[in-house]
């Protein structure tokens, strides 16, 4: 489905895409093929697609995988997708808010991949939700705002390094990334984009029960980025417990959160949790 097809369909159906929902439809065929290649797809694969829009990526996924579950929040687009792909035996379309869809407890997604041109409005919170799961998808290939992709790749001591880096990075390792021009979308966004591959860690950094305490420590530590981390952690634990935990982790009391590595955050969380 190219740009002309997308514009024609939207005009015929009198559909106006929503900026609030981050609806920018990817149409560049070369980029779509690169996304498919990044997915390393097999005929037996089970794949999730969030925000399929009019199906430009969907039409490439369906012939390549055993099962495709697409989650579309916009009823107008959902109807077009059902009319176009509803007869495919391996296509399962859900009319749902993706954040609510993945909030269902007890679902095991560990043998699924997620390949998606993500609506900008849900990308960051959804990635954090997927990382928080005990059984999240084992591979993610996602198109995001370039700024969000850079934060996921952030290194300690840089402006990109953030709580998003850590909350996703504790469960996923960043792989391939390539930039995507605004001209590859309709309508064209005012920002650059990137496709990013994230692979689930096979060696866990901590047991599942420690994810929530880890997330609490990270969020508190970055609550005021320019402040010393020790001050941000106050209120969650007594000062003496914070000082003891930071010293045991080898952290200077004046350090800011942006200088603390993922491994140090894990170690600090253990010591605060066990105090």
Coordinates of C-alpha atoms in Angstrom, one line a residue:
X1 CA 0.0 0.0 0.0
X2 CA 1.7 3.2 -1.2
X3 CA 1.1 6.8 -0.4
X4 CA -1.4 7.2 -3.2
X5 CA -3.4 4.2 -2.1
X6 CA -3.5 5.5 1.5
X7 CA -4.6 9.0 0.4
X8 CA -7.3 7.6 -1.9
X9 CA -8.7 5.2 0.8
X10 CA -8.8 7.9 3.4
X11 CA -10.6 10.3 1.0
X12 CA -13.1 7.7 -0.1
X13 CA -13.9 6.7 3.5
X14 CA -13.8 10.4 4.7
X15 CA -11.3 9.4 7.4
X16 CA -9.3 12.1 9.0
X17 CA -6.3 10.8 10.9
X18 CA -5.8 11.9 14.5
X19 CA -2.7 13.8 15.6
X20 CA -3.6 13.1 19.2
X21 CA -3.5 9.3 18.6
X22 CA -0.2 9.7 16.7
X23 CA -1.6 8.3 13.5
X24 CA 1.2 8.6 10.9
X25 CA 0.9 5.8 8.4
X26 CA 4.2 4.4 7.0
X27 CA 4.1 3.8 3.3
X28 CA 7.6 3.6 2.0
X29 CA 8.1 0.1 0.6
X30 CA 11.9 0.0 1.1
X31 CA 11.4 0.9 4.8
X32 CA 8.6 -1.7 5.2
X33 CA 10.9 -4.3 3.7
X34 CA 13.7 -3.4 6.1
X35 CA 11.3 -3.7 9.1
X36 CA 10.3 -7.2 7.9
X37 CA 13.9 -8.2 7.5
X38 CA 14.6 -7.0 11.0
X39 CA 11.9 -9.2 12.3
X40 CA 13.8 -12.3 11.2
X41 CA 10.4 -13.9 10.5
X42 CA 9.7 -17.7 10.2
X43 CA 6.5 -19.4 8.9
X44 CA 5.7 -20.6 12.4
X45 CA 6.1 -17.2 14.1
X46 CA 3.3 -15.6 16.1
X47 CA 3.4 -11.8 15.7
X48 CA 1.6 -8.8 17.3
X49 CA 1.1 -5.6 15.5
X50 CA 0.0 -2.5 17.3
X51 CA -1.8 0.3 15.4
X52 CA -1.8 -1.3 11.9
X53 CA -3.7 1.6 10.4
X54 CA -4.7 0.7 6.9
X55 CA -2.5 -2.4 6.8
X56 CA 0.7 -1.2 4.9
X57 CA 2.9 -3.3 7.2
X58 CA 0.2 -5.9 7.8
X59 CA 0.2 -7.0 4.1
X60 CA 3.9 -7.8 4.4
X61 CA 3.5 -9.7 7.6
X62 CA 0.7 -12.0 6.8
X63 CA 2.4 -14.0 4.1
X64 CA 5.5 -14.4 6.3
X65 CA 4.1 -15.7 9.6
X66 CA 1.8 -18.3 11.1
X67 CA -0.3 -16.0 13.1
X68 CA -0.8 -12.2 13.2
X69 CA -2.8 -10.5 15.9
X70 CA -3.4 -6.8 15.1
X71 CA -4.6 -4.4 17.7
X72 CA -6.4 -1.3 16.4
X73 CA -8.1 1.3 18.5
X74 CA -9.7 3.4 15.8
X75 CA -13.0 1.8 14.8
X76 CA -12.9 3.3 11.3
X77 CA -9.5 1.8 10.5
X78 CA -10.5 -1.5 12.2
X79 CA -13.5 -1.8 9.7
X80 CA -11.2 -1.2 6.7
X81 CA -8.7 -3.8 8.0
X82 CA -11.5 -6.3 8.5
X83 CA -12.8 -5.8 5.0
X84 CA -9.3 -6.1 3.5
X85 CA -7.8 -9.0 5.5
X86 CA -10.8 -10.6 7.3
X87 CA -10.7 -13.7 5.2
X88 CA -7.0 -14.5 5.9
X89 CA -6.8 -17.7 8.1
X90 CA -3.9 -16.4 10.1
X91 CA -5.3 -12.9 10.8
X92 CA -6.8 -12.0 14.2
X93 CA -8.0 -8.4 14.5
X94 CA -8.8 -6.9 17.9
X95 CA -10.5 -3.5 18.4
X96 CA -8.7 -2.4 21.5
X97 CA -6.6 0.2 23.2
X98 CA -3.2 -1.5 23.2
X99 CA -2.4 -0.4 26.7
X100 CA -5.6 -2.1 28.0
X101 CA -5.0 -5.1 25.8
X102 CA -1.6 -5.9 27.3
X103 CA -2.8 -5.1 30.8
X104 CA -4.7 -8.4 31.0
X105 CA -3.0 -10.5 33.7
X106 CA -1.6 -13.9 33.2
X107 CA -1.1 -13.9 29.4
X108 CA 2.2 -15.4 28.2
X109 CA 3.6 -13.6 25.3
X110 CA 7.1 -15.0 25.5
X111 CA 6.9 -17.0 22.2
X112 CA 5.5 -14.0 20.3
X113 CA 7.2 -11.2 18.4
X114 CA 5.9 -7.6 18.3
X115 CA 6.5 -5.8 15.0
X116 CA 4.8 -2.4 14.7
X117 CA 4.8 1.1 13.4
X118 CA 3.8 2.3 16.8
X119 CA 1.4 5.2 17.3
X120 CA 3.6 7.9 18.9
X121 CA 1.1 8.5 21.6
X122 CA 1.5 5.1 23.2
X123 CA 5.0 4.0 22.3
X124 CA 6.9 4.8 25.5
X125 CA 4.3 3.6 28.0
X126 CA 3.6 0.5 26.0
X127 CA 7.3 -0.4 25.9
X128 CA 7.5 0.0 29.6
X129 CA 4.5 -2.2 30.1
X130 CA 5.9 -4.9 27.9
X131 CA 9.2 -4.8 29.8
X132 CA 7.4 -5.0 33.1
X133 CA 5.8 -8.3 32.1
X134 CA 7.1 -11.6 33.4
X135 CA 6.4 -13.1 29.9
X136 CA 6.8 -10.3 27.4
X137 CA 7.4 -10.8 23.7
X138 CA 10.9 -12.1 23.0
X139 CA 11.6 -9.7 20.1
X140 CA 10.3 -6.2 19.4
X141 CA 10.8 -4.4 16.1
X142 CA 9.2 -1.0 16.6
X143 CA 9.0 2.3 14.7
X144 CA 9.3 5.2 17.1
X145 CA 10.1 8.9 17.2
X146 CA 13.8 9.2 16.8
X147 CA 14.1 10.9 20.2
X148 CA 12.4 8.0 22.0
X149 CA 14.7 5.5 20.1
X150 CA 17.7 7.5 21.2
X151 CA 16.6 7.4 24.8
X152 CA 16.2 3.6 24.6
X153 CA 19.8 3.5 23.4
X154 CA 21.0 6.1 25.9
X155 CA 24.4 5.7 27.7
X156 CA 25.1 6.8 31.3
X157 CA 26.3 10.4 31.4
X158 CA 24.4 11.5 28.3
X159 CA 21.2 13.6 28.0
X160 CA 19.4 10.6 26.4
X161 CA 20.0 8.3 29.4
X162 CA 16.7 8.3 31.3
X163 CA 14.3 6.2 33.3
X164 CA 12.9 4.9 30.0
X165 CA 16.4 3.6 29.1
X166 CA 16.5 1.6 32.4
X167 CA 12.8 0.5 32.7
X168 CA 13.0 -1.1 29.2
X169 CA 16.7 -1.9 29.2
X170 CA 16.5 -4.1 32.3
X171 CA 14.5 -6.6 30.2
X172 CA 15.5 -5.9 26.6
X173 CA 18.8 -5.4 24.8
X174 CA 18.8 -2.9 22.0
X175 CA 19.9 -4.3 18.6
X176 CA 19.6 -2.8 15.1
X177 CA 18.4 0.8 14.6
X178 CA 17.9 2.8 11.4
X179 CA 16.5 6.3 10.9
X180 CA 13.3 6.9 8.9
X181 CA 12.6 10.2 7.2
X182 CA 9.2 12.0 7.7
X183 CA 8.7 11.7 4.0
X184 CA 8.1 8.0 4.5
X185 CA 4.8 8.6 6.4
X186 CA 1.4 10.1 5.6
X187 CA 0.7 12.6 7.0
X188 CA 4.4 13.6 7.4
X189 CA 5.2 14.0 11.1
X190 CA 7.2 17.0 12.2
X191 CA 9.9 14.8 13.8
X192 CA 12.3 12.1 12.5
X193 CA 11.6 8.5 13.3
X194 CA 13.6 5.3 13.7
X195 CA 13.1 1.6 13.6
X196 CA 14.6 -0.2 16.7
X197 CA 15.0 -3.9 17.4
X198 CA 14.9 -5.0 21.1
X199 CA 15.6 -8.6 22.1
X200 CA 14.4 -10.0 25.5
X201 CA 17.3 -10.7 27.8
X202 CA 18.0 -14.5 28.1
X203 CA 20.1 -13.9 31.3
X204 CA 17.9 -12.1 33.9
X205 CA 19.4 -9.2 35.8
X206 CA 17.0 -9.9 38.7
X207 CA 14.1 -12.1 39.7
X208 CA 10.6 -11.0 38.6
X209 CA 9.6 -9.9 42.1
X210 CA 12.3 -7.2 42.0
X211 CA 10.9 -5.4 39.0
X212 CA 8.5 -3.2 40.9
X213 CA 11.1 -2.2 43.5
X214 CA 13.6 -1.5 40.7
X215 CA 11.1 0.7 38.9
X216 CA 10.3 2.6 42.1
X217 CA 14.0 3.3 42.7
X218 CA 14.6 4.4 39.0
X219 CA 11.5 6.7 39.0
X220 CA 12.5 8.3 42.3
X221 CA 16.1 8.7 41.2
X222 CA 15.1 10.6 38.0
X223 CA 12.2 12.6 39.5
X224 CA 14.4 15.7 39.5
X225 CA 17.2 15.0 37.0
X226 CA 19.5 17.9 38.1
X227 CA 19.4 17.0 41.8
X228 CA 21.7 14.5 43.5
X229 CA 20.1 11.1 43.4
X230 CA 20.4 10.8 47.2
X231 CA 18.0 13.7 47.7
X232 CA 15.5 12.3 45.2
X233 CA 15.5 9.0 47.0
X234 CA 14.5 10.7 50.3
X235 CA 11.0 9.9 51.4
X236 CA 11.2 6.4 50.1
X237 CA 13.7 5.2 52.7
X238 CA 15.4 6.7 55.8
X239 CA 18.5 8.7 55.1
X240 CA 20.7 6.2 56.9
X241 CA 19.4 3.3 54.7
X242 CA 20.0 5.3 51.5
X243 CA 23.5 6.2 52.6
X244 CA 24.3 2.6 53.6
X245 CA 22.9 1.2 50.3
X246 CA 24.7 3.8 48.1
X247 CA 28.1 3.2 49.9
X248 CA 27.7 -0.5 49.6
X249 CA 27.0 -0.1 45.8
X250 CA 30.1 2.1 45.5
X251 CA 28.2 5.3 44.7
X252 CA 29.2 8.7 45.7
X253 CA 26.6 10.5 47.8
X254 CA 26.7 13.4 45.4
X255 CA 26.1 11.4 42.2
X256 CA 23.2 12.2 39.9
X257 CA 21.0 9.4 38.5
X258 CA 22.2 10.0 34.9
X259 CA 25.6 8.8 35.9
X260 CA 24.5 5.5 37.5
X261 CA 24.7 2.4 35.3
X262 CA 21.9 -0.2 34.9
X263 CA 23.9 -2.7 36.9
X264 CA 24.4 -0.2 39.7
X265 CA 20.7 0.5 39.8
X266 CA 20.0 -3.2 40.1
X267 CA 22.5 -3.5 42.9
X268 CA 21.2 -0.5 44.7
X269 CA 17.6 -1.8 44.4
X270 CA 18.6 -5.1 46.1
X271 CA 20.3 -3.3 49.0
X272 CA 17.4 -0.9 49.5
X273 CA 14.9 -3.8 49.2
X274 CA 16.7 -5.9 51.7
X275 CA 17.3 -3.1 54.2

